[in-house]
Amino acid sequence: MFRNLDQYQVDNTINQESWRVFRMLGELVDGFDTLKGLPPCVSIFGSARSKETEPLYQAARTIAKQITELGCGVITGGGPGYMEAGNRGAKEAGGVSVGLHIELPHEQEPNPYLSLRCNFRYFFLRKLMFVKYAFAYVVMPGGFGTLDELFEAAVLVQTHKISKFPIILYDSTYWKGMIDWIRAQMVSRGYLSESEVDMLTVCDTPEEVMKVIKDYRALEKSYRQFQ
């Protein structure tokens, strides 16, 4: 009897795993359908725990406004904190404000500044959408989730799975320790090259961020003219 029950549990688990593939496929198709036709976008990442009263919240809001004024859209994780600041700035400027919201057991509700929203169960599909629809990343201070999204993009550029694009770290005082450690440990031991570290651009003002983005857009436009 117990052998049969054990076998039933094994078979049932296998069936659940098989159906999970279709759930992933459905989420992927839904993401493509929802986000098709977006203008060129910049993804803004950062902690969900930051507060509206913080200067960096207002900086993210300003950056998003200026991105929108270029005719570009803003993509965030759709939650509070710096994500909210990015969506808020984009919406206030009358632009496209996208939220890629992840379903988590103890996570926040979507922020109220979204003009377009996708819901995700799976992190890897959500990260795919961030990369696919953005030509630049602006990474505000944050925790594990922010670092995950940052290094996902860095690895894809490093391995030539995607074209090189701006990965901008905002607030040098926050990122300096990490960059110094990467150079002192990874580069010095030969695990990374200095040129690979240079994929990351550190900025301290919205104006610096926008210069990087504008320069990249101008380079893209020039490159297309010669194709």
mmCIF file of C-alpha atoms in Angstrom:
data_model
loop_
_atom_site.group_PDB
_atom_site.id
_atom_site.type_symbol
_atom_site.label_atom_id
_atom_site.label_comp_id
_atom_site.label_asym_id
_atom_site.label_seq_id
_atom_site.Cartn_x
_atom_site.Cartn_y
_atom_site.Cartn_z
ATOM 1 C CA MET A 1 0.000 0.000 0.000
ATOM 2 C CA PHE A 2 2.673 2.482 0.988
ATOM 3 C CA ARG A 3 4.671 1.617 -2.112
ATOM 4 C CA ASN A 4 1.653 2.507 -4.235
ATOM 5 C CA LEU A 5 1.160 5.741 -2.314
ATOM 6 C CA ASP A 6 4.826 6.615 -2.730
ATOM 7 C CA GLN A 7 4.588 5.911 -6.441
ATOM 8 C CA TYR A 8 1.470 8.068 -6.671
ATOM 9 C CA GLN A 9 3.277 10.940 -4.970
ATOM 10 C CA VAL A 10 6.232 10.608 -7.344
ATOM 11 C CA ASP A 11 3.979 10.494 -10.410
ATOM 12 C CA ASN A 12 1.942 13.433 -9.156
ATOM 13 C CA THR A 13 5.106 15.493 -8.605
ATOM 14 C CA ILE A 14 6.289 14.717 -12.136
ATOM 15 C CA ASN A 15 2.920 15.788 -13.535
ATOM 16 C CA GLN A 16 3.052 19.031 -11.576
ATOM 17 C CA GLU A 17 6.541 19.743 -12.892
ATOM 18 C CA SER A 18 5.382 19.115 -16.458
ATOM 19 C CA TRP A 19 2.436 21.487 -16.109
ATOM 20 C CA ARG A 20 4.726 24.110 -14.602
ATOM 21 C CA VAL A 21 6.448 24.350 -18.001
ATOM 22 C CA PHE A 22 3.152 25.460 -19.559
ATOM 23 C CA ARG A 23 2.670 28.017 -16.795
ATOM 24 C CA MET A 24 6.111 29.421 -17.568
ATOM 25 C CA LEU A 25 5.323 29.482 -21.273
ATOM 26 C CA GLY A 26 2.047 31.288 -20.624
ATOM 27 C CA GLU A 27 3.811 33.889 -18.495
ATOM 28 C CA LEU A 28 6.412 34.405 -21.217
ATOM 29 C CA VAL A 29 3.802 34.844 -23.954
ATOM 30 C CA ASP A 30 1.755 37.184 -21.777
ATOM 31 C CA GLY A 31 4.831 39.321 -21.135
ATOM 32 C CA PHE A 32 5.666 39.591 -24.828
ATOM 33 C CA ASP A 33 2.055 40.432 -25.722
ATOM 34 C CA THR A 34 1.725 43.062 -23.001
ATOM 35 C CA LEU A 35 5.045 44.800 -23.653
ATOM 36 C CA LYS A 36 5.146 44.738 -27.430
ATOM 37 C CA GLY A 37 5.227 48.176 -29.011
ATOM 38 C CA LEU A 38 7.036 49.862 -26.123
ATOM 39 C CA PRO A 39 9.300 52.785 -26.979
ATOM 40 C CA PRO A 40 13.003 52.416 -26.110
ATOM 41 C CA CYS A 41 13.116 52.046 -22.325
ATOM 42 C CA VAL A 42 15.462 52.414 -19.388
ATOM 43 C CA SER A 43 15.129 50.009 -16.461
ATOM 44 C CA ILE A 44 15.474 51.547 -12.996
ATOM 45 C CA PHE A 45 16.288 49.221 -10.098
ATOM 46 C CA GLY A 46 16.701 49.779 -6.373
ATOM 47 C CA SER A 47 15.478 49.006 -2.911
ATOM 48 C CA ALA A 48 11.776 48.698 -2.177
ATOM 49 C CA ARG A 49 12.541 49.973 1.337
ATOM 50 C CA SER A 50 13.627 53.511 0.469
ATOM 51 C CA LYS A 51 11.388 56.381 1.568
ATOM 52 C CA GLU A 52 9.913 59.336 -0.302
ATOM 53 C CA THR A 53 11.739 61.721 2.023
ATOM 54 C CA GLU A 54 15.179 60.437 0.985
ATOM 55 C CA PRO A 55 17.213 62.534 -1.488
ATOM 56 C CA LEU A 56 17.950 59.430 -3.568
ATOM 57 C CA TYR A 57 14.216 58.796 -4.011
ATOM 58 C CA GLN A 58 13.876 62.273 -5.489
ATOM 59 C CA ALA A 59 16.956 61.679 -7.654
ATOM 60 C CA ALA A 60 15.390 58.529 -9.132
ATOM 61 C CA ARG A 61 12.182 60.456 -9.746
ATOM 62 C CA THR A 62 14.106 63.216 -11.547
ATOM 63 C CA ILE A 63 16.063 60.726 -13.654
ATOM 64 C CA ALA A 64 12.814 59.047 -14.737
ATOM 65 C CA LYS A 65 11.289 62.390 -15.715
ATOM 66 C CA GLN A 66 14.309 63.260 -17.820
ATOM 67 C CA ILE A 67 14.332 59.832 -19.463
ATOM 68 C CA THR A 68 10.696 60.373 -20.421
ATOM 69 C CA GLU A 69 11.519 63.790 -21.854
ATOM 70 C CA LEU A 70 13.854 62.002 -24.288
ATOM 71 C CA GLY A 71 10.843 60.094 -25.599
ATOM 72 C CA CYS A 72 11.819 56.906 -23.779
ATOM 73 C CA GLY A 73 9.886 54.736 -21.345
ATOM 74 C CA VAL A 74 10.766 53.689 -17.801
ATOM 75 C CA ILE A 75 10.606 50.108 -16.534
ATOM 76 C CA THR A 76 10.808 49.149 -12.850
ATOM 77 C CA GLY A 77 9.830 46.235 -10.672
ATOM 78 C CA GLY A 78 6.551 48.016 -10.005
ATOM 79 C CA GLY A 79 6.873 48.101 -6.217
ATOM 80 C CA PRO A 80 7.557 50.853 -3.654
ATOM 81 C CA GLY A 81 10.828 52.637 -2.896
ATOM 82 C CA TYR A 82 13.064 53.523 -5.810
ATOM 83 C CA MET A 83 10.785 51.566 -8.129
ATOM 84 C CA GLU A 84 7.919 53.846 -7.174
ATOM 85 C CA ALA A 85 10.156 56.887 -7.668
ATOM 86 C CA GLY A 86 10.994 55.765 -11.201
ATOM 87 C CA ASN A 87 7.395 55.089 -12.161
ATOM 88 C CA ARG A 88 6.251 58.289 -10.485
ATOM 89 C CA GLY A 89 8.703 60.447 -12.403
ATOM 90 C CA ALA A 90 7.757 58.822 -15.700
ATOM 91 C CA LYS A 91 4.028 59.199 -15.108
ATOM 92 C CA GLU A 92 4.339 62.808 -13.953
ATOM 93 C CA ALA A 93 6.138 63.600 -17.209
ATOM 94 C CA GLY A 94 3.363 61.950 -19.211
ATOM 95 C CA GLY A 95 5.509 59.030 -20.335
ATOM 96 C CA VAL A 96 5.340 55.243 -20.432
ATOM 97 C CA SER A 97 5.639 53.861 -16.894
ATOM 98 C CA VAL A 98 5.986 50.069 -16.798
ATOM 99 C CA GLY A 99 5.941 47.826 -13.735
ATOM 100 C CA LEU A 100 7.126 44.213 -13.863
ATOM 101 C CA HIS A 101 5.585 43.034 -10.625
ATOM 102 C CA ILE A 102 6.746 39.827 -8.947
ATOM 103 C CA GLU A 103 4.454 37.675 -6.816
ATOM 104 C CA LEU A 104 6.105 37.041 -3.436
ATOM 105 C CA PRO A 105 4.718 35.708 -0.127
ATOM 106 C CA HIS A 106 5.589 38.837 1.866
ATOM 107 C CA GLU A 107 5.997 41.423 -0.878
ATOM 108 C CA GLN A 108 4.527 44.829 -1.410
ATOM 109 C CA GLU A 109 1.605 45.860 -3.594
ATOM 110 C CA PRO A 110 2.272 47.530 -6.956
ATOM 111 C CA ASN A 111 2.797 51.276 -6.741
ATOM 112 C CA PRO A 112 0.042 53.584 -8.080
ATOM 113 C CA TYR A 113 2.120 55.178 -10.863
ATOM 114 C CA LEU A 114 1.991 52.444 -13.498
ATOM 115 C CA SER A 115 0.611 52.944 -16.984
ATOM 116 C CA LEU A 116 1.403 49.329 -17.907
ATOM 117 C CA ARG A 117 1.829 46.322 -15.653
ATOM 118 C CA CYS A 118 2.928 42.690 -16.001
ATOM 119 C CA ASN A 119 2.676 40.133 -13.201
ATOM 120 C CA PHE A 120 5.335 37.452 -12.801
ATOM 121 C CA ARG A 121 5.645 34.337 -10.681
ATOM 122 C CA TYR A 122 9.140 33.503 -11.926
ATOM 123 C CA PHE A 123 12.131 35.770 -11.401
ATOM 124 C CA PHE A 124 14.033 34.551 -14.451
ATOM 125 C CA LEU A 125 11.186 35.484 -16.800
ATOM 126 C CA ARG A 126 10.862 38.879 -15.174
ATOM 127 C CA LYS A 127 14.587 39.511 -15.606
ATOM 128 C CA LEU A 128 14.317 38.505 -19.247
ATOM 129 C CA MET A 129 11.734 41.267 -19.785
ATOM 130 C CA PHE A 130 13.944 43.830 -18.054
ATOM 131 C CA VAL A 131 16.794 43.062 -20.456
ATOM 132 C CA LYS A 132 14.718 42.623 -23.600
ATOM 133 C CA TYR A 133 12.913 45.956 -23.415
ATOM 134 C CA ALA A 134 15.644 48.228 -21.997
ATOM 135 C CA PHE A 135 18.667 49.844 -23.642
ATOM 136 C CA ALA A 136 20.156 50.988 -20.311
ATOM 137 C CA TYR A 137 20.022 50.151 -16.593
ATOM 138 C CA VAL A 138 20.045 52.695 -13.774
ATOM 139 C CA VAL A 139 20.814 50.899 -10.517
ATOM 140 C CA MET A 140 19.979 52.760 -7.338
ATOM 141 C CA PRO A 141 21.182 51.465 -3.946
ATOM 142 C CA GLY A 142 19.482 48.259 -2.906
ATOM 143 C CA GLY A 143 19.786 44.769 -1.465
ATOM 144 C CA PHE A 144 20.061 41.224 -2.798
ATOM 145 C CA GLY A 145 17.369 41.696 -5.457
ATOM 146 C CA THR A 146 19.067 44.801 -6.828
ATOM 147 C CA LEU A 147 22.439 43.043 -6.941
ATOM 148 C CA ASP A 148 20.849 40.053 -8.664
ATOM 149 C CA GLU A 149 19.478 42.263 -11.444
ATOM 150 C CA LEU A 150 22.748 44.206 -11.712
ATOM 151 C CA PHE A 151 24.996 41.164 -12.066
ATOM 152 C CA GLU A 152 22.564 39.357 -14.351
ATOM 153 C CA ALA A 153 23.010 42.200 -16.858
ATOM 154 C CA ALA A 154 26.776 42.366 -16.296
ATOM 155 C CA VAL A 155 27.177 38.636 -16.992
ATOM 156 C CA LEU A 156 25.066 38.827 -20.159
ATOM 157 C CA VAL A 157 27.205 41.695 -21.475
ATOM 158 C CA GLN A 158 30.435 40.023 -20.361
ATOM 159 C CA THR A 159 29.561 36.789 -22.189
ATOM 160 C CA HIS A 160 28.269 38.625 -25.295
ATOM 161 C CA LYS A 161 24.773 37.201 -24.894
ATOM 162 C CA ILE A 162 23.502 40.750 -25.288
ATOM 163 C CA SER A 163 25.062 43.874 -26.778
ATOM 164 C CA LYS A 164 26.984 46.154 -24.457
ATOM 165 C CA PHE A 165 24.745 48.849 -22.993
ATOM 166 C CA PRO A 166 25.002 51.331 -20.114
ATOM 167 C CA ILE A 167 24.847 49.842 -16.613
ATOM 168 C CA ILE A 168 24.799 52.911 -14.382
ATOM 169 C CA LEU A 169 25.296 52.682 -10.615
ATOM 170 C CA TYR A 170 23.886 55.707 -8.816
ATOM 171 C CA ASP A 171 25.550 57.110 -5.664
ATOM 172 C CA SER A 172 29.283 56.472 -5.508
ATOM 173 C CA THR A 173 29.319 56.454 -1.705
ATOM 174 C CA TYR A 174 27.066 53.384 -1.760
ATOM 175 C CA TRP A 175 28.821 51.454 -4.546
ATOM 176 C CA LYS A 176 32.454 52.404 -3.827
ATOM 177 C CA GLY A 177 33.062 49.559 -1.379
ATOM 178 C CA MET A 178 31.771 46.963 -3.827
ATOM 179 C CA ILE A 179 33.771 48.350 -6.759
ATOM 180 C CA ASP A 180 36.926 48.552 -4.617
ATOM 181 C CA TRP A 181 36.420 44.943 -3.486
ATOM 182 C CA ILE A 182 35.899 43.741 -7.070
ATOM 183 C CA ARG A 183 39.188 45.357 -8.102
ATOM 184 C CA ALA A 184 41.096 44.270 -4.994
ATOM 185 C CA GLN A 185 39.914 40.661 -5.110
ATOM 186 C CA MET A 186 38.470 39.645 -8.483
ATOM 187 C CA VAL A 187 40.757 41.671 -10.750
ATOM 188 C CA SER A 188 43.907 41.121 -8.695
ATOM 189 C CA ARG A 189 43.342 37.340 -8.764
ATOM 190 C CA GLY A 190 42.654 37.299 -12.455
ATOM 191 C CA TYR A 191 38.957 36.433 -12.182
ATOM 192 C CA LEU A 192 37.958 39.632 -13.979
ATOM 193 C CA SER A 193 39.725 42.121 -16.215
ATOM 194 C CA GLU A 194 39.772 45.849 -15.574
ATOM 195 C CA SER A 195 37.842 46.375 -18.817
ATOM 196 C CA GLU A 196 35.055 44.149 -17.489
ATOM 197 C CA VAL A 197 34.783 46.287 -14.360
ATOM 198 C CA ASP A 198 34.547 49.315 -16.636
ATOM 199 C CA MET A 199 31.180 47.989 -17.869
ATOM 200 C CA LEU A 200 29.810 49.601 -14.702
ATOM 201 C CA THR A 201 29.515 53.398 -14.751
ATOM 202 C CA VAL A 202 29.139 55.215 -11.429
ATOM 203 C CA CYS A 203 27.208 58.502 -11.347
ATOM 204 C CA ASP A 204 26.270 60.944 -8.593
ATOM 205 C CA THR A 205 23.801 63.308 -10.254
ATOM 206 C CA PRO A 206 20.847 62.949 -12.623
ATOM 207 C CA GLU A 207 22.787 65.093 -15.100
ATOM 208 C CA GLU A 208 25.644 62.576 -15.172
ATOM 209 C CA VAL A 209 23.175 59.742 -15.711
ATOM 210 C CA MET A 210 21.494 61.538 -18.575
ATOM 211 C CA LYS A 211 24.814 62.308 -20.255
ATOM 212 C CA VAL A 212 25.669 58.590 -20.313
ATOM 213 C CA ILE A 213 22.230 57.730 -21.704
ATOM 214 C CA LYS A 214 22.255 60.517 -24.314
ATOM 215 C CA ASP A 215 25.774 59.642 -25.454
ATOM 216 C CA TYR A 216 24.767 56.016 -25.867
ATOM 217 C CA ARG A 217 21.605 56.926 -27.795
ATOM 218 C CA ALA A 218 23.629 59.183 -30.104
ATOM 219 C CA LEU A 219 26.146 56.386 -30.687
ATOM 220 C CA GLU A 220 23.309 53.938 -31.421
ATOM 221 C CA LYS A 221 21.753 56.351 -33.909
ATOM 222 C CA SER A 222 25.084 56.934 -35.633
ATOM 223 C CA TYR A 223 25.712 53.189 -35.842
ATOM 224 C CA ARG A 224 22.329 52.546 -37.430
ATOM 225 C CA GLN A 225 22.979 55.171 -40.104
ATOM 226 C CA PHE A 226 26.000 53.214 -41.304
ATOM 227 C CA GLN A 227 24.243 49.835 -41.464
#
